[in-house]
Tab-separated table of C-alpha atoms and ligand atoms in Angstrom:
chain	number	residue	atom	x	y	z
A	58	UNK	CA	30.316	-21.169	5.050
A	59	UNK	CA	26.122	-22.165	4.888
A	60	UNK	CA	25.585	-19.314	6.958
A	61	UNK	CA	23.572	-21.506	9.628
A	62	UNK	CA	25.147	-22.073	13.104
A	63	UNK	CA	23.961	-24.496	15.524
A	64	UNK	CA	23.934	-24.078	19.886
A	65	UNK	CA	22.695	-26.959	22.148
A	66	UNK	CA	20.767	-24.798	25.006
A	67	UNK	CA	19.044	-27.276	27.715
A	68	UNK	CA	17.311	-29.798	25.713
A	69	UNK	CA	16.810	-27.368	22.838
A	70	UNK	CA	18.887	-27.871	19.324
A	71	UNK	CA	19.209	-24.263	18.197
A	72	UNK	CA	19.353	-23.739	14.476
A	73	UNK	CA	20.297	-19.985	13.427
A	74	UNK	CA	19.806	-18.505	10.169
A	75	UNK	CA	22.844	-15.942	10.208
A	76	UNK	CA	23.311	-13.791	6.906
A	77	UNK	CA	22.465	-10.886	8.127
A	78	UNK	CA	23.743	-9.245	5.271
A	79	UNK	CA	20.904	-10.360	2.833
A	80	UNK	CA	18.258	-10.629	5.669
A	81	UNK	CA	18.988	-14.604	6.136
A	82	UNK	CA	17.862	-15.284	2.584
A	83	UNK	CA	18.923	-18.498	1.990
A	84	UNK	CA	21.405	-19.281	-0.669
A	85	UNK	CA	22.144	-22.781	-2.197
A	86	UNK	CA	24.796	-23.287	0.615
A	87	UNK	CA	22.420	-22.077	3.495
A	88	UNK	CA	19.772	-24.523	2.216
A	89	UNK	CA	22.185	-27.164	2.662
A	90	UNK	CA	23.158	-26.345	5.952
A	91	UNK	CA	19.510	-26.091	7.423
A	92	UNK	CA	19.519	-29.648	6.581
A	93	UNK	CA	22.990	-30.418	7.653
A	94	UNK	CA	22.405	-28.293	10.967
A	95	UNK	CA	19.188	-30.668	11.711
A	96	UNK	CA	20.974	-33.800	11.099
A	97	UNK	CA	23.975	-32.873	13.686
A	98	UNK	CA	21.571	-33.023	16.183
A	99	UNK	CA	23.134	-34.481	19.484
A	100	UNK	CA	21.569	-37.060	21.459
A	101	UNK	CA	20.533	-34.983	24.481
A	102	UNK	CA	18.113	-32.904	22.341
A	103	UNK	CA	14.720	-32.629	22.505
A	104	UNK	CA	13.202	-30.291	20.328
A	105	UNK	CA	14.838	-28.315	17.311
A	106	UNK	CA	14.065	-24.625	17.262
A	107	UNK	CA	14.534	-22.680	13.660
A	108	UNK	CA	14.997	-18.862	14.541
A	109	UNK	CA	16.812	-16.256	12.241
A	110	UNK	CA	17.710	-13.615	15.610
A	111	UNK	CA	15.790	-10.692	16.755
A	112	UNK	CA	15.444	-8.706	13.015
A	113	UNK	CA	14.348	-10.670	10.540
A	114	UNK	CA	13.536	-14.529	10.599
A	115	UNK	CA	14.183	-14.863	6.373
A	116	UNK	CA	13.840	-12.858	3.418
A	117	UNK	CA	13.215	-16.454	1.317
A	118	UNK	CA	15.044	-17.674	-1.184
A	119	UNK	CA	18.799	-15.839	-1.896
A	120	UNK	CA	17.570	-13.225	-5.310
A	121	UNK	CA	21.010	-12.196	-6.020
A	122	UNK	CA	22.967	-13.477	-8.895
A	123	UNK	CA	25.171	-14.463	-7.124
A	124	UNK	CA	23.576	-17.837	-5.471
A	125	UNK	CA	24.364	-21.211	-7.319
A	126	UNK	CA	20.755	-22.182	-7.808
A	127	UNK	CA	19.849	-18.722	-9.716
A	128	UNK	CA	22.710	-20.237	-12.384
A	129	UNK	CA	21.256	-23.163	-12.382
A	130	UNK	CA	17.866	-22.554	-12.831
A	131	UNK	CA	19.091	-20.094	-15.697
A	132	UNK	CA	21.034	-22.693	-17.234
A	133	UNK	CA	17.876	-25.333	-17.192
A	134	UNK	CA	16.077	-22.620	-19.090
A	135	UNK	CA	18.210	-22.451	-21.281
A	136	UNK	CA	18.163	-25.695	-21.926
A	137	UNK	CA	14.909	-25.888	-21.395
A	138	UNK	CA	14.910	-28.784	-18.758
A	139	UNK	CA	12.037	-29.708	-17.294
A	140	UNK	CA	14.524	-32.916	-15.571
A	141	UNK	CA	16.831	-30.450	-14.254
A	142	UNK	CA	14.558	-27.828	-12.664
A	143	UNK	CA	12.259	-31.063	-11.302
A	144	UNK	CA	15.572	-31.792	-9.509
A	145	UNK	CA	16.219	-28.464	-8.483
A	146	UNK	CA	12.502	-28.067	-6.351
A	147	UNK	CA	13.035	-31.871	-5.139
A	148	UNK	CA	16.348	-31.230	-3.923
A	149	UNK	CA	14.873	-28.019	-2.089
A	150	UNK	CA	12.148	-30.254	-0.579
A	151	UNK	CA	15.107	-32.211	0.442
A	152	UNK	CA	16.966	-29.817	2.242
A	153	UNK	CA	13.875	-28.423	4.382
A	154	UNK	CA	12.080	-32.663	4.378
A	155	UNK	CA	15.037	-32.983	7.519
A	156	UNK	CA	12.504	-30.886	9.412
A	157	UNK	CA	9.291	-33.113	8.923
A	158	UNK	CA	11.889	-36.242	9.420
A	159	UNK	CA	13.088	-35.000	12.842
A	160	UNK	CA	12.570	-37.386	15.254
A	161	UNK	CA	11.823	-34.436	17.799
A	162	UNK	CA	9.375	-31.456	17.744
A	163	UNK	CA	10.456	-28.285	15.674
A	164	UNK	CA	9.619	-25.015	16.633
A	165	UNK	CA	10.304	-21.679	14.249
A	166	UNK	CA	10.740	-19.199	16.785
A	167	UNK	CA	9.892	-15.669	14.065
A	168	UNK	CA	11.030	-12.283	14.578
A	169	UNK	CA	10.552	-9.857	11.941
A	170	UNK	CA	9.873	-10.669	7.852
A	171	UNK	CA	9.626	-14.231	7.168
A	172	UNK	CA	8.799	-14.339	3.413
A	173	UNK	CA	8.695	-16.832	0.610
A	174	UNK	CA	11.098	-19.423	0.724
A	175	UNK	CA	11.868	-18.233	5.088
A	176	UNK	CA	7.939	-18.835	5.100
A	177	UNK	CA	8.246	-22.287	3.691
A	178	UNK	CA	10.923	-22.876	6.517
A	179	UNK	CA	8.500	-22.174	8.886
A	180	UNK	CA	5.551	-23.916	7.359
A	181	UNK	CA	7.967	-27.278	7.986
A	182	UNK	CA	8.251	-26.772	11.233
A	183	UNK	CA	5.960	-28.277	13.831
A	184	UNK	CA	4.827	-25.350	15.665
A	185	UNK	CA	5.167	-21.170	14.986
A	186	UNK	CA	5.929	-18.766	17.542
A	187	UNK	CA	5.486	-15.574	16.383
A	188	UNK	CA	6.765	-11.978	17.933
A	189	UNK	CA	4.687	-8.477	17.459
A	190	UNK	CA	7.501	-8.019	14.642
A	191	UNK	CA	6.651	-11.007	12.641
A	192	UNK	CA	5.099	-10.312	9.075
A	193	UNK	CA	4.801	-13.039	6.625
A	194	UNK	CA	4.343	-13.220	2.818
A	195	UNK	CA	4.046	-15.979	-0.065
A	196	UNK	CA	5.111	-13.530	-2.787
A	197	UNK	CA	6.230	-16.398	-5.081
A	198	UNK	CA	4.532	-15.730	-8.385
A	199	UNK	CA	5.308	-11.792	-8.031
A	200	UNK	CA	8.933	-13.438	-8.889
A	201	UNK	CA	7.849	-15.636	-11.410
A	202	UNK	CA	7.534	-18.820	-9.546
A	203	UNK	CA	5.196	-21.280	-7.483
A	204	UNK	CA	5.165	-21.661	-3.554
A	205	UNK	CA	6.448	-25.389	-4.192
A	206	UNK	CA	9.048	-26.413	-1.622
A	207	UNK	CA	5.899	-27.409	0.624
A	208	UNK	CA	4.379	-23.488	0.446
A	209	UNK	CA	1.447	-24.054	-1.190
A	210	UNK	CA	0.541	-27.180	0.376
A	211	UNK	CA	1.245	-26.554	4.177
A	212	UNK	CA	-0.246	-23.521	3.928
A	213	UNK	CA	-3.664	-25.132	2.744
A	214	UNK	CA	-3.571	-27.481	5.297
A	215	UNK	CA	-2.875	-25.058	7.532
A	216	UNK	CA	-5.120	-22.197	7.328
A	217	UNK	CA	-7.539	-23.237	4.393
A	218	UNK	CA	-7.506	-22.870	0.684
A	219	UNK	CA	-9.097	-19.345	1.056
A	220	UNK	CA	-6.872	-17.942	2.762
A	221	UNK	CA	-3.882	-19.581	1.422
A	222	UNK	CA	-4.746	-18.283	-2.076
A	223	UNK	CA	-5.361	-14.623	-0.655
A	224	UNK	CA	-1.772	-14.803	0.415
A	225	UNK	CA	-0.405	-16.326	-2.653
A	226	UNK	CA	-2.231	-14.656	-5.028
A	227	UNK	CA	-1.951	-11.234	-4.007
A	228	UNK	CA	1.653	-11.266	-2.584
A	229	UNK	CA	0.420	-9.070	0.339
A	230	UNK	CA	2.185	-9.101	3.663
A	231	UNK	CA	0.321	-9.619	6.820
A	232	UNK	CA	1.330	-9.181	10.359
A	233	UNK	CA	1.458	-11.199	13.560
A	234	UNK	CA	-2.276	-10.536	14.525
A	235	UNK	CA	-3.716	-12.061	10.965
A	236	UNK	CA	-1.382	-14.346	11.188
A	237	UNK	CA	-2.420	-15.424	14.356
A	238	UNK	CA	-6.404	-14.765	13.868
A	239	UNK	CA	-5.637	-17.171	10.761
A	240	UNK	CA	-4.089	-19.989	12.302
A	241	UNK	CA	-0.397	-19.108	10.835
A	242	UNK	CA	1.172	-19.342	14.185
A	243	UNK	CA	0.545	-20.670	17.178
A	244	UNK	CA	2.065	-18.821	19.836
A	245	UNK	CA	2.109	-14.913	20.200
A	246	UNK	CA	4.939	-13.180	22.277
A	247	UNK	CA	6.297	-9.932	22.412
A	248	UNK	CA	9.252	-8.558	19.989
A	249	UNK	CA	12.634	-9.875	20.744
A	250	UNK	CA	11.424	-12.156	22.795
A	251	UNK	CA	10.574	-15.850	20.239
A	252	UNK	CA	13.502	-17.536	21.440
A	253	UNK	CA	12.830	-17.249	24.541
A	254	UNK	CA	9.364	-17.849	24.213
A	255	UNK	CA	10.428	-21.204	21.956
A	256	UNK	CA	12.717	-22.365	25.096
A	257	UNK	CA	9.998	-22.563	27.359
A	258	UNK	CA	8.118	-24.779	25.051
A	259	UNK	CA	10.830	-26.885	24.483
A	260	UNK	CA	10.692	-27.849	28.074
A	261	UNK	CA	7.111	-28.834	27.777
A	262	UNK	CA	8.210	-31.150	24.843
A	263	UNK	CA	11.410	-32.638	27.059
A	264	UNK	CA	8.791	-34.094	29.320
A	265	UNK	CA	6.968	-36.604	26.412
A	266	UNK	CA	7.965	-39.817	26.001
A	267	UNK	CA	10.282	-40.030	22.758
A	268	UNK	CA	8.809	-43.312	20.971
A	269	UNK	CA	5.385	-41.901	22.137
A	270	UNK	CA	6.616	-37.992	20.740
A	271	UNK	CA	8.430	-39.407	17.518
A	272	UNK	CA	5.283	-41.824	16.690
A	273	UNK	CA	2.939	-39.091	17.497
A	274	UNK	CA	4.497	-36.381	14.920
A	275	UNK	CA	4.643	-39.289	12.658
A	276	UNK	CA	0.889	-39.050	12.590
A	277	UNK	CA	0.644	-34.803	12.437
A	278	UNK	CA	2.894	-34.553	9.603
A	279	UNK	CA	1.113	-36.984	7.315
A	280	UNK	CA	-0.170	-34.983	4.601
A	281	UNK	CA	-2.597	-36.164	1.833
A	282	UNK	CA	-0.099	-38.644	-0.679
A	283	UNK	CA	0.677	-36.903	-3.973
A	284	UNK	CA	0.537	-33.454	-2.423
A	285	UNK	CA	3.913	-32.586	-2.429
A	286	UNK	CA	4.685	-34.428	-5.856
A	287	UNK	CA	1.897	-32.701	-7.406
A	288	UNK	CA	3.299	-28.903	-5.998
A	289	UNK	CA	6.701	-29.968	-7.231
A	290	UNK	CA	4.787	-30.785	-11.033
A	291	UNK	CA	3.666	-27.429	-10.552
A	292	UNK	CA	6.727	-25.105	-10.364
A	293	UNK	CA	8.408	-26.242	-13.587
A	294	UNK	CA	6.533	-25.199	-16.027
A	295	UNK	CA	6.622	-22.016	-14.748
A	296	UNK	CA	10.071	-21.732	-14.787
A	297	UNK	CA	10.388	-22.917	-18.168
A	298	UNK	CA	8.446	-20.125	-18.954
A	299	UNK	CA	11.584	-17.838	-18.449
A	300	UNK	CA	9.191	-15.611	-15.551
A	301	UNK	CA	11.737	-15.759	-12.996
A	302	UNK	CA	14.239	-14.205	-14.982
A	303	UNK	CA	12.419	-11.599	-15.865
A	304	UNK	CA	11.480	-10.804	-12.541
A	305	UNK	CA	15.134	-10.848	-11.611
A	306	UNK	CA	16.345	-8.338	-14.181
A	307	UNK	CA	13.480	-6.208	-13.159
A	308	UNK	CA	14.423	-6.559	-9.532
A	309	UNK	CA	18.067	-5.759	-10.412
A	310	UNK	CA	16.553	-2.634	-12.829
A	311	UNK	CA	15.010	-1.769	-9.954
A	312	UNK	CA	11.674	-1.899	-12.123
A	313	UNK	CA	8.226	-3.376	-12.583
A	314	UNK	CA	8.775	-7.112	-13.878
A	315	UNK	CA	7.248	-6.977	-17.693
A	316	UNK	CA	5.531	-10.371	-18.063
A	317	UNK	CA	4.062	-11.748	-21.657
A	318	UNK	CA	0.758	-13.117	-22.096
A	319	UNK	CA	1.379	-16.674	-22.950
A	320	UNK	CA	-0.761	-20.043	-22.513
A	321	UNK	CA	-0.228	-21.472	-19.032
B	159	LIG	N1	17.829	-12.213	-1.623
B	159	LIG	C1	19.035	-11.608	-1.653
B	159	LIG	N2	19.302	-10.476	-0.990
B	159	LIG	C2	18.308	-9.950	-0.262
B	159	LIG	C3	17.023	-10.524	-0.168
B	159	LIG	C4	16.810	-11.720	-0.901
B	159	LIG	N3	15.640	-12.369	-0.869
B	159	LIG	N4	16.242	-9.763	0.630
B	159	LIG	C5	17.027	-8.734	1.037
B	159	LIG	N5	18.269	-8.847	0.498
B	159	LIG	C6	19.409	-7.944	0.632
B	159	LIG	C7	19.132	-6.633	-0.102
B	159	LIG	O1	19.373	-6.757	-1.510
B	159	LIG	C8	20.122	-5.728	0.589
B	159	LIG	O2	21.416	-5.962	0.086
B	159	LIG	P1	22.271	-4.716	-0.563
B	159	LIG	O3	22.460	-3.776	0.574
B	159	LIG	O4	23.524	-5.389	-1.018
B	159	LIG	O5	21.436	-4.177	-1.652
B	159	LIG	C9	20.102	-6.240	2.030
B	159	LIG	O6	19.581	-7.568	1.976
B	159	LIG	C10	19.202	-5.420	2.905
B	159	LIG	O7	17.934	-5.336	2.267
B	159	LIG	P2	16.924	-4.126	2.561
B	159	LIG	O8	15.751	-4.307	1.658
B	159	LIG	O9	17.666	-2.854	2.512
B	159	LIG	O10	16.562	-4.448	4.093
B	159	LIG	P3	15.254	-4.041	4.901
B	159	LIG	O11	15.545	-4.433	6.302
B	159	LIG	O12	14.860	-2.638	4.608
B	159	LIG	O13	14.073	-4.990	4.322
B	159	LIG	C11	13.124	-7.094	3.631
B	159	LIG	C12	14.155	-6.380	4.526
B	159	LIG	C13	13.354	-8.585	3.832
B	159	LIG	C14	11.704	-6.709	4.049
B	159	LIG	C15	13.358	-6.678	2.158
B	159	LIG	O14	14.735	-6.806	1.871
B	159	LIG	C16	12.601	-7.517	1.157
B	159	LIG	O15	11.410	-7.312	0.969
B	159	LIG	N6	13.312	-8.458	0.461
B	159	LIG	C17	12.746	-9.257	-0.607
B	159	LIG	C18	12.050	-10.430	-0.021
B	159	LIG	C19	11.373	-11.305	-1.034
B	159	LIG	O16	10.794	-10.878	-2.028
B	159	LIG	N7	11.440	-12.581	-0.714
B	159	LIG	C20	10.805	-13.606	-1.451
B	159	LIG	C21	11.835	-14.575	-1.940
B	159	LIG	S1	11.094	-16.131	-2.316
């Protein structure tokens, strides 16, 4: 089970983050299915809208031991790797790149945290409705790694290096009025109410043309070439490094991650 279920609703190809149990983080599985779920897209859709429910759109990437990619990552430490965790972030990329190749408009319709790894979800996604619930973080390097399955670089494009590094760099969470006076999202509505706010849009998008819609988000997703590449660069060395596991154990010792001075 991925965890991700999928609903046809007019035009609209729902995609639902449903673990519940760990706040939708998304295990390896679940990022599978995300691209799995946007691949099954039938014919008579439209538009694809992300949404996690009415609590919480995604607590990021899956922290528990428990998820495949933890053991792997541990393992290319071990071995220190750099192949094997450059695989790992690419095959991320991968899983969440079926969003930017959709051949219709995506929508992340956002209720409640959407942090880390459930902000890079977002961040691949067209267009972001946010609810008064929403609050949003890029905590990566608080957990010992870099924003790099498209973080760091949508959110530049999106709302400026300024405030992307504010974010990043400080780990803080912000809620849906900075994150719309920044540019984060681009629809407000009230709490429990982003699906229904993302359905309306998605009739808006029915009415375009599809060669004229698919050639148009050809041109809005083009980012700057070597972007991505060069954010993918970045995240192995850190986890060479070892940080991540220390901010696991610390997480599990329900204590302050201890990191060592060392040359970056
Ligand atoms: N990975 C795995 N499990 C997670 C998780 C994650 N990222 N985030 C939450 N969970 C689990 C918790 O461990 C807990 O499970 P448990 O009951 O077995 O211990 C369960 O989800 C509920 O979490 P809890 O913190 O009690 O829920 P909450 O509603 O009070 O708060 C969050 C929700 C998302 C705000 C909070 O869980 C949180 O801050 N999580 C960490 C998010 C994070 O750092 N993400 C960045 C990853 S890149």
């Amino acid at each position: 089970m991925s965890g991700i279920e999928t609903e046809l609703r007019g035009t609209a190809w729902i995609v639902h983050i449903a673990r519940p149990e760990r706040r939708n983080a998304l295990d390896k599985s679940a990022w599978q299915g995300i691209r799995e779920a946007v691949e099954a897209i039938p014919d008579a859709a439209r538009s694809i809208i992300i949404t996690g429910g009415t609590k919480v759109f995604s607590a990021g990437m899956d922290l528990k031991m428990d998820n495949p990619l933890l053991m792997e990552v541990g393992m290319a430490i071990a071995s220190n790797d750099a192949a094997q965790v450059r695989e790992i972030i690419v095959w991320l990329k991968h899983c969440l790149g079926a969003l930017r190749e959709a051949s219709v408009p995506t929508i992340a319709a956002i209720e409640g945290p959407c942090l880390g790894g459930g902000l890079e979800v977002a961040l691949h996604c067209d267009v972001r409705i946010a609810s008064d619930s929403a609050v949003f973080a890029m905590p990566e390097p608080r957990l010992g790694f870099v924003a790099d399955v498209g973080g760091t670089t949508f959110l530049n494009r999106l709302i400026g290096p300024g405030r992307a590094s504010w974010l990043i760099t400080s780990g803080r969470r912000i809620d849906a009025d900075q994150a719309e006076r920044w540019g984060l999202v681009e629809q407000r509505c009230a709490a429990g109410s982003a699906l229904e706010a993302a359905l309306g849009l998605s009739q808006d998008m029915a009415l375009g043309a599809p060669v004229a819609m698919q050639n148009s988000l050809k041109l809005l997703r083009a980012e700057p070439p070597g972007a991505l590449q060069n954010e993918t660069e970045a995240g192995i060395r850190p986890i060479l490094a070892g940080e991540v596991m220390e901010a696991m154990t610390a997480r599990m010792e329900k204590r302050a991650p201890a990191w060592c001075p060392s040359e970056a």
